Coordinates of C-alpha atoms in Angstrom, one line a residue:
M1 CA 33.4 13.7 -9.3
K2 CA 29.8 12.9 -8.2
E3 CA 28.7 9.4 -9.3
N4 CA 25.4 9.3 -11.2
K5 CA 22.8 7.1 -9.5
K6 CA 21.1 4.4 -11.6
K7 CA 17.3 4.9 -11.8
F8 CA 15.1 1.9 -10.9
Y9 CA 11.4 1.3 -11.5
I10 CA 9.5 -1.3 -9.5
K11 CA 6.1 -2.9 -10.4
T12 CA 4.3 -4.8 -7.7
W13 CA 1.5 -7.4 -7.9
G14 CA -0.3 -9.1 -5.1
C15 CA -0.9 -8.9 -1.4
Q16 CA 0.2 -6.5 1.3
I17 CA 3.2 -8.6 2.1
N18 CA 4.4 -8.1 -1.5
E19 CA 3.8 -4.4 -1.1
Y20 CA 5.9 -4.4 2.1
D21 CA 8.6 -6.4 0.3
S22 CA 8.6 -3.8 -2.5
L23 CA 8.9 -0.9 0.0
T24 CA 11.8 -2.8 1.6
I25 CA 13.5 -3.2 -1.8
I26 CA 13.1 0.5 -2.6
N27 CA 14.5 1.6 0.8
T28 CA 17.4 -0.9 0.6
L29 CA 18.4 0.2 -2.9
Q30 CA 18.2 3.9 -2.1
Q31 CA 20.2 3.4 1.1
N32 CA 22.9 1.9 -1.1
K33 CA 23.3 5.4 -2.5
K34 CA 24.0 4.0 -6.0
Y35 CA 20.3 3.8 -7.0
T36 CA 17.3 6.1 -7.0
E37 CA 13.6 5.3 -7.6
T38 CA 11.7 6.6 -10.6
K39 CA 8.0 6.3 -11.2
N40 CA 8.5 6.7 -15.0
V41 CA 9.3 3.3 -16.5
L42 CA 10.7 5.0 -19.7
E43 CA 13.6 6.6 -17.8
A44 CA 14.6 3.6 -15.7
E45 CA 17.8 1.7 -16.1
I46 CA 16.7 -1.1 -13.8
L47 CA 13.3 -2.7 -14.1
I48 CA 12.1 -4.7 -11.1
L49 CA 9.0 -6.9 -11.2
N50 CA 7.7 -8.2 -7.8
T51 CA 5.3 -11.0 -8.8
C52 CA 2.3 -12.8 -7.2
S53 CA 1.2 -16.4 -7.9
I54 CA -2.3 -16.2 -6.3
R55 CA -4.3 -14.9 -9.2
E56 CA -5.3 -16.8 -12.3
K57 CA -2.7 -17.1 -15.1
A58 CA 0.0 -15.5 -13.0
H59 CA 2.7 -17.0 -15.2
E60 CA 1.2 -15.7 -18.4
K61 CA 0.8 -12.3 -16.9
L62 CA 4.5 -12.3 -16.0
F63 CA 5.6 -13.1 -19.5
H64 CA 3.2 -10.5 -21.0
Q65 CA 4.8 -7.9 -18.8
L66 CA 8.3 -9.1 -19.6
G67 CA 7.5 -8.9 -23.3
R68 CA 6.7 -5.2 -22.9
W69 CA 10.0 -4.7 -21.0
K70 CA 11.9 -6.6 -23.7
D71 CA 10.9 -3.9 -26.2
L72 CA 12.4 -1.3 -23.9
K73 CA 15.6 -3.3 -23.6
K74 CA 15.9 -3.5 -27.4
N75 CA 16.2 0.3 -27.4
N76 CA 18.7 0.3 -24.6
K77 CA 20.7 -2.8 -24.1
N78 CA 22.1 -1.6 -20.8
I79 CA 18.6 -1.9 -19.1
I80 CA 18.7 -4.5 -16.3
I81 CA 15.5 -6.6 -15.8
A82 CA 15.0 -8.3 -12.4
V83 CA 12.1 -10.6 -11.5
G84 CA 11.3 -11.4 -7.8
G85 CA 8.4 -12.6 -5.7
C86 CA 6.3 -15.8 -5.7
V87 CA 6.3 -16.6 -9.4
A88 CA 10.1 -16.1 -9.5
T89 CA 10.5 -18.5 -6.5
Q90 CA 8.2 -21.0 -8.1
E91 CA 9.6 -20.9 -11.7
G92 CA 13.3 -20.0 -11.2
N93 CA 15.3 -21.1 -14.2
N94 CA 12.1 -21.7 -16.3
I95 CA 11.8 -17.9 -16.6
L96 CA 15.3 -17.7 -18.1
K97 CA 14.5 -20.4 -20.5
R98 CA 11.5 -18.6 -21.9
A99 CA 12.8 -15.0 -21.4
K100 CA 16.6 -15.1 -21.9
F101 CA 16.8 -11.3 -21.7
V102 CA 16.0 -11.4 -17.9
D103 CA 19.1 -10.5 -15.9
I104 CA 18.3 -11.3 -12.3
I105 CA 15.8 -13.6 -10.6
F106 CA 15.4 -13.3 -6.8
G107 CA 13.0 -15.0 -4.4
T108 CA 10.6 -14.0 -1.7
Q109 CA 13.4 -14.6 0.9
T110 CA 16.4 -13.3 -1.0
L111 CA 15.3 -9.7 -1.8
H112 CA 18.0 -8.5 0.5
K113 CA 20.5 -10.0 -1.9
L114 CA 19.3 -7.7 -4.8
P115 CA 21.9 -4.9 -4.3
H116 CA 24.8 -7.5 -4.4
M117 CA 23.2 -9.3 -7.4
L118 CA 23.0 -6.0 -9.3
E119 CA 26.6 -5.2 -8.6
K120 CA 27.7 -8.7 -9.7
H121 CA 25.6 -8.6 -12.9
I122 CA 27.0 -5.1 -13.8
I123 CA 30.6 -6.5 -13.5
K124 CA 30.1 -10.0 -15.0
Q125 CA 27.2 -9.3 -17.5
K126 CA 25.7 -12.7 -16.7
S127 CA 22.2 -13.7 -15.7
L128 CA 21.9 -14.4 -11.9
I129 CA 19.4 -16.4 -9.9
N130 CA 19.0 -16.8 -6.1
I131 CA 15.6 -18.2 -5.0
N132 CA 16.9 -20.0 -1.9
F133 CA 14.9 -20.2 1.4
L134 CA 17.1 -18.3 3.9
Q135 CA 15.1 -18.5 7.1
L136 CA 14.5 -14.9 8.3
E137 CA 17.7 -13.4 7.0
K138 CA 15.9 -10.8 4.8
F139 CA 14.5 -9.1 7.9
Q140 CA 17.9 -8.7 9.4
D141 CA 19.8 -7.5 6.3
T142 CA 17.3 -5.0 4.7
I143 CA 16.6 -1.4 5.5
K144 CA 13.0 -1.2 6.9
P145 CA 10.5 0.8 4.8
K146 CA 9.7 4.3 5.7
F147 CA 6.0 4.9 6.3
T148 CA 3.8 8.0 6.0
N149 CA 0.3 9.0 7.1
Y150 CA 0.8 7.5 10.6
I151 CA 0.2 3.9 9.6
A152 CA 2.8 1.2 9.3
S153 CA 2.6 -2.5 8.2
I154 CA 4.9 -5.0 9.8
P155 CA 5.4 -8.7 8.7
I156 CA 5.6 -10.8 11.9
M157 CA 6.2 -14.1 10.1
E158 CA 7.0 -15.6 6.8
G159 CA 5.6 -18.7 5.1
C160 CA 2.8 -21.2 5.7
N161 CA 2.4 -24.7 7.0
K162 CA -1.3 -25.2 6.2
Y163 CA -1.0 -26.6 2.7
C164 CA -4.6 -25.8 1.7
S165 CA -5.2 -27.9 -1.5
F166 CA -5.7 -24.8 -3.7
C167 CA -2.9 -22.6 -2.4
I168 CA 0.6 -22.2 -3.8
V169 CA 1.9 -20.0 -1.0
P170 CA 3.7 -22.8 1.1
Y171 CA 5.7 -23.6 -2.0
T172 CA 6.7 -20.0 -2.8
R173 CA 7.1 -18.5 0.7
G174 CA 8.3 -21.6 2.5
R175 CA 7.4 -23.0 5.9
E176 CA 6.2 -20.8 8.8
M177 CA 8.9 -18.9 10.5
S178 CA 8.1 -16.3 13.2
R179 CA 10.2 -13.2 13.8
P180 CA 11.8 -12.8 17.2
F181 CA 9.3 -11.4 19.7
Y182 CA 11.4 -8.7 21.3
S183 CA 12.8 -7.7 17.9
L184 CA 9.3 -7.0 16.7
L185 CA 8.5 -4.9 19.8
T186 CA 11.6 -2.9 19.4
E187 CA 10.8 -2.2 15.8
I188 CA 7.2 -1.2 16.7
N189 CA 8.4 1.0 19.5
T190 CA 10.8 2.8 17.1
L191 CA 7.9 3.4 14.7
A192 CA 5.7 4.7 17.5
N193 CA 8.5 7.1 18.5
N194 CA 8.6 8.3 14.9
G195 CA 4.9 9.2 14.8
I196 CA 3.2 6.0 13.8
K197 CA -0.2 5.6 15.4
E198 CA -1.6 2.5 13.7
I199 CA 0.2 -0.9 13.2
Q200 CA -1.0 -3.5 10.8
L201 CA 0.6 -7.0 11.5
L202 CA 1.1 -9.0 8.3
G203 CA 1.6 -12.7 7.7
Q204 CA 0.2 -15.6 5.6
N205 CA -1.4 -16.8 8.9
V206 CA -0.7 -14.1 11.5
N207 CA -2.5 -16.0 14.3
S208 CA -0.1 -19.0 13.9
Y209 CA 2.7 -16.7 15.1
K210 CA 4.8 -18.6 17.7
Y211 CA 8.4 -17.7 18.7
I212 CA 10.6 -19.8 21.0
D213 CA 13.7 -18.0 22.3
K214 CA 17.0 -19.5 23.3
N215 CA 15.7 -20.0 26.9
K216 CA 12.8 -22.0 25.5
N217 CA 10.3 -19.3 26.4
K218 CA 7.3 -19.4 24.1
Y219 CA 5.5 -16.3 22.7
T220 CA 2.1 -16.6 21.0
F221 CA 0.2 -14.2 18.7
A222 CA -2.1 -13.3 21.6
E223 CA 0.9 -12.3 23.7
L224 CA 2.3 -10.2 20.9
L225 CA -1.1 -8.4 20.5
H226 CA -1.2 -7.7 24.2
S227 CA 2.4 -6.4 24.3
I228 CA 1.8 -4.1 21.4
S229 CA -1.3 -2.8 23.1
L230 CA 0.8 -1.7 26.0
I231 CA 2.9 0.7 23.8
K232 CA 1.2 4.0 24.6
K233 CA 1.8 5.8 21.4
I234 CA 0.2 3.0 19.3
K235 CA -3.5 3.7 19.2
R236 CA -4.7 1.1 16.7
I237 CA -3.8 -2.5 15.9
R238 CA -4.9 -4.4 12.8
F239 CA -3.8 -7.8 11.5
I240 CA -4.1 -9.7 8.2
T241 CA -4.5 -12.6 7.3
S242 CA -5.9 -14.9 10.0
N243 CA -6.9 -18.5 9.7
P244 CA -10.0 -19.8 11.4
M245 CA -8.3 -23.1 12.4
Q246 CA -6.0 -21.1 14.8
F247 CA -8.2 -18.3 15.9
T248 CA -8.0 -19.5 19.5
D249 CA -9.7 -18.3 22.6
D250 CA -6.6 -16.5 23.9
I251 CA -6.7 -14.3 20.8
I252 CA -10.4 -13.5 21.3
H253 CA -9.7 -12.7 25.0
I254 CA -7.3 -9.9 23.9
Y255 CA -10.3 -8.1 22.3
N256 CA -11.7 -7.9 25.8
K257 CA -8.4 -6.7 27.4
T258 CA -7.7 -3.8 25.0
N259 CA -9.8 -1.5 22.7
K260 CA -6.8 -0.8 20.5
I261 CA -7.5 -3.8 18.3
V262 CA -9.9 -2.4 15.7
N263 CA -13.6 -3.4 15.4
F264 CA -13.0 -5.0 12.1
L265 CA -11.6 -8.5 11.2
H266 CA -10.7 -10.2 8.0
L267 CA -11.2 -13.9 8.5
P268 CA -11.2 -16.0 5.3
I269 CA -13.8 -18.8 5.2
Q270 CA -13.5 -19.7 1.5
S271 CA -16.8 -21.7 1.3
G272 CA -20.0 -22.2 3.2
S273 CA -20.0 -26.0 2.5
N274 CA -18.3 -28.4 4.9
K275 CA -17.8 -30.8 2.0
I276 CA -15.9 -28.2 0.0
L277 CA -13.9 -27.1 3.0
K278 CA -12.7 -30.7 3.4
L279 CA -11.7 -30.9 -0.3
M280 CA -9.9 -27.5 0.2
K281 CA -8.1 -29.1 3.2
R282 CA -9.4 -26.4 5.5
P283 CA -9.8 -28.3 8.8
Y284 CA -12.6 -26.4 10.4
S285 CA -16.4 -26.7 10.0
I286 CA -18.9 -24.0 9.3
S287 CA -20.2 -24.3 12.9
E288 CA -16.7 -23.9 14.3
Y289 CA -16.3 -20.7 12.2
E290 CA -19.6 -19.4 13.4
Q291 CA -18.5 -20.1 17.0
I292 CA -15.4 -17.8 16.6
I293 CA -17.7 -15.0 15.3
K294 CA -20.2 -15.6 18.1
K295 CA -17.5 -15.3 20.8
L296 CA -16.1 -12.2 19.2
K297 CA -19.5 -10.5 19.0
K298 CA -20.1 -11.3 22.6
I299 CA -17.1 -9.1 23.4
R300 CA -17.5 -6.7 20.5
P301 CA -21.2 -6.6 19.4
N302 CA -20.4 -4.1 16.5
I303 CA -17.4 -5.9 15.1
Q304 CA -17.6 -6.2 11.3
I305 CA -16.2 -9.2 9.4
S306 CA -14.7 -9.4 5.9
S307 CA -13.7 -12.7 4.2
D308 CA -12.4 -14.6 1.2
F309 CA -14.4 -16.8 -1.1
I310 CA -13.5 -19.2 -3.8
V311 CA -16.3 -20.0 -6.2
G312 CA -16.6 -23.0 -8.4
F313 CA -14.1 -25.2 -6.5
P314 CA -13.9 -28.8 -8.0
G315 CA -16.9 -30.8 -6.7
E316 CA -19.0 -27.7 -5.8
T317 CA -22.6 -28.3 -6.5
E318 CA -25.5 -25.8 -6.6
D319 CA -26.3 -26.9 -3.0
D320 CA -22.7 -26.2 -1.9
F321 CA -22.9 -22.8 -3.4
Q322 CA -26.2 -22.0 -1.8
D323 CA -24.6 -23.0 1.6
T324 CA -22.0 -20.3 0.9
I325 CA -24.8 -17.7 0.2
K326 CA -26.5 -18.7 3.4
I327 CA -23.4 -18.2 5.6
I328 CA -22.8 -14.8 3.9
S329 CA -26.3 -13.8 5.0
K330 CA -25.9 -15.3 8.5
I331 CA -22.6 -13.6 9.3
K332 CA -23.5 -10.4 7.4
F333 CA -20.0 -10.1 5.9
D334 CA -19.1 -6.5 5.3
M335 CA -16.9 -7.1 2.2
S336 CA -14.9 -9.8 0.6
Y337 CA -12.2 -10.9 -1.8
S338 CA -13.9 -13.4 -4.1
F339 CA -12.5 -15.3 -7.0
I340 CA -13.4 -18.0 -9.5
Y341 CA -11.4 -21.1 -8.8
S342 CA -8.6 -21.8 -11.2
P343 CA -5.9 -24.5 -10.7
R344 CA -2.4 -23.6 -9.6
P345 CA 0.2 -26.0 -11.0
G346 CA 1.7 -28.2 -8.3
T347 CA -1.1 -27.9 -5.9
P348 CA -3.2 -31.0 -4.8
A349 CA -6.4 -29.3 -6.1
S350 CA -5.0 -29.1 -9.6
K351 CA -5.4 -32.9 -9.7
L352 CA -9.1 -32.8 -8.9
K353 CA -11.6 -33.1 -11.6
D354 CA -12.9 -29.6 -12.3
N355 CA -16.6 -30.3 -12.8
V356 CA -17.9 -26.7 -12.8
D357 CA -17.9 -25.1 -16.2
L358 CA -16.7 -21.5 -16.6
E359 CA -20.1 -20.0 -17.3
T360 CA -21.5 -21.5 -14.1
K361 CA -18.5 -20.2 -12.1
K362 CA -19.0 -16.7 -13.5
Y363 CA -22.7 -16.8 -12.8
R364 CA -22.1 -17.9 -9.2
L365 CA -19.4 -15.3 -8.6
Q366 CA -21.8 -12.6 -9.9
I367 CA -24.5 -13.7 -7.4
L368 CA -22.0 -13.8 -4.6
Q369 CA -20.6 -10.4 -5.3
K370 CA -24.0 -8.9 -5.7
K371 CA -24.9 -10.3 -2.3
I372 CA -21.8 -9.0 -0.6
K373 CA -22.3 -5.6 -2.2
K374 CA -25.8 -5.4 -0.8
Q375 CA -24.4 -6.2 2.7
T376 CA -21.6 -3.6 2.2
N377 CA -24.4 -1.0 1.5
Y378 CA -26.2 -2.2 4.6
W379 CA -23.2 -1.4 6.7
N380 CA -22.6 1.9 4.9
T381 CA -26.1 3.0 5.7
K382 CA -25.8 1.9 9.3
I383 CA -22.9 4.2 10.0
I384 CA -24.7 7.3 8.7
N385 CA -25.6 9.6 11.7
S386 CA -23.4 7.5 13.9
N387 CA -20.3 8.7 15.8
Q388 CA -17.0 7.1 14.6
K389 CA -13.4 7.4 15.6
I390 CA -11.1 8.2 12.7
L391 CA -7.3 8.4 12.4
V392 CA -6.7 11.7 10.5
E393 CA -3.9 11.0 7.9
K394 CA -3.5 14.3 6.0
F395 CA -5.1 17.2 4.2
F396 CA -7.6 16.2 1.5
N397 CA -7.9 19.8 0.4
K398 CA -5.6 22.3 2.2
K399 CA -7.3 25.4 0.9
K400 CA -10.7 24.3 2.1
L401 CA -9.2 22.9 5.3
E402 CA -10.5 19.5 4.5
L403 CA -8.9 16.5 6.2
I404 CA -9.0 12.8 5.3
G405 CA -8.9 9.8 7.6
K406 CA -10.2 6.2 8.1
T407 CA -12.6 4.6 10.5
E408 CA -11.9 1.3 12.3
N409 CA -13.9 -0.4 9.6
N410 CA -11.9 1.0 6.7
R411 CA -14.3 3.7 5.6
T412 CA -12.7 6.9 4.3
V413 CA -14.0 10.1 5.9
I414 CA -13.5 13.7 4.7
L415 CA -14.2 16.5 7.2
Q416 CA -13.3 20.1 7.9
G417 CA -10.7 20.6 10.5
Q418 CA -7.4 22.0 11.6
K419 CA -3.8 21.0 10.9
N420 CA -3.2 20.0 14.5
M421 CA -5.8 17.2 14.1
I422 CA -3.5 15.4 11.6
G423 CA -2.0 12.2 13.2
K424 CA -4.7 12.1 15.9
I425 CA -7.7 9.8 16.5
I426 CA -10.7 12.0 16.7
K427 CA -14.5 11.5 17.1
V428 CA -16.6 12.4 14.1
Q429 CA -20.3 12.3 13.3
I430 CA -20.9 10.7 9.9
T431 CA -23.4 12.8 8.0
K432 CA -23.7 11.3 4.5
K433 CA -22.2 8.9 2.0
K434 CA -20.6 10.1 -1.2
K435 CA -19.4 7.8 -4.0
N436 CA -16.1 6.6 -2.5
F437 CA -16.1 8.2 0.9
F438 CA -18.2 9.6 3.8
K439 CA -18.6 13.2 5.0
G440 CA -18.2 13.9 8.7
I441 CA -18.3 16.6 11.3
Y442 CA -15.7 16.8 14.1
I443 CA -17.1 16.3 17.6
P444 CA -15.0 18.2 20.1

């Protein structure tokens, strides 16, 4: 008799690493052949929440979501609720104290244990928790995600050693651990042979990648980039997120050696004030950040830069904020992720006196985002009538023979074309800007 598969529903918050982790969970559970994913929360027997602790009030957001799922469990006592990710790692047993109906808690490095934990819970009917830091075990014991549309994301490392005063990541993801160099190349080669054209390398600080093998050979991020660029079937390389304090000259040199690294870089600066950077424990100066960009632009004059900003950090004066606005103008950032500062429990910054009131923070954020939006529009206008290379991902409208793809600077382009263009990088003239995309014409 055929066994019925249990349906699971997964909700993901946070960064691209969290998204990768969720894809890994989905693939691992489905490979188990006892589970199948559903997109309808109301028909799921297993509810999985993959949490993020970066945003404000992450803990309250977690318990609000769990409250909604508790109502579903009241109607079906057999529903299993599992909580993973950064908040799960940070809070552990505290989640069970406040939400006794939660069945499983797993950490950022124990997601590969989830199938076993589910089996154990079904047999013993007891709450289980495993939030241990298990080195790089999860990368060995999970089924890798399947990717579509010719683009794949690959975590090259886990954790962070930087301990910026505002950041909780080192406490929830552990210390930096780089995945084996040749294991990564094997995985990327496999993806390339399965049709992947673009690779995005993921990590809390990708440029601090450093692997030492058993023969004491050292492999750096620059060497990894160069080796990936030699894989013929890989046509584009992206990476996120970088840290200015380790954006070294050998990395910049790779931009000169290969054109496969895209002309777009996300390099978080956080503030334009040296005083605030020091309080944030970001050990670089504004002039050092500018030097990195200057060196990159010497090699790639048209490279576009995006960044992260925290507004209203403790100690930020109006002059400090104006310094941030000045650097935004000077670098001409294309886009940004910008947030109002809010303290994360357990971080050094949470002990600083927060001297900026909420209204001022909101006002400054509004000014900053308006400035960035103006610059995004500048870059949007600049590419109209230009020729761009796009990776064609799929049909946008099959009947009209409209294709959709992305430029190196993350602009979505729709154009008319043929099926045989899908999966290829083609040259397109950008003709006009629509609301959320550009229109283009194929250049043979």
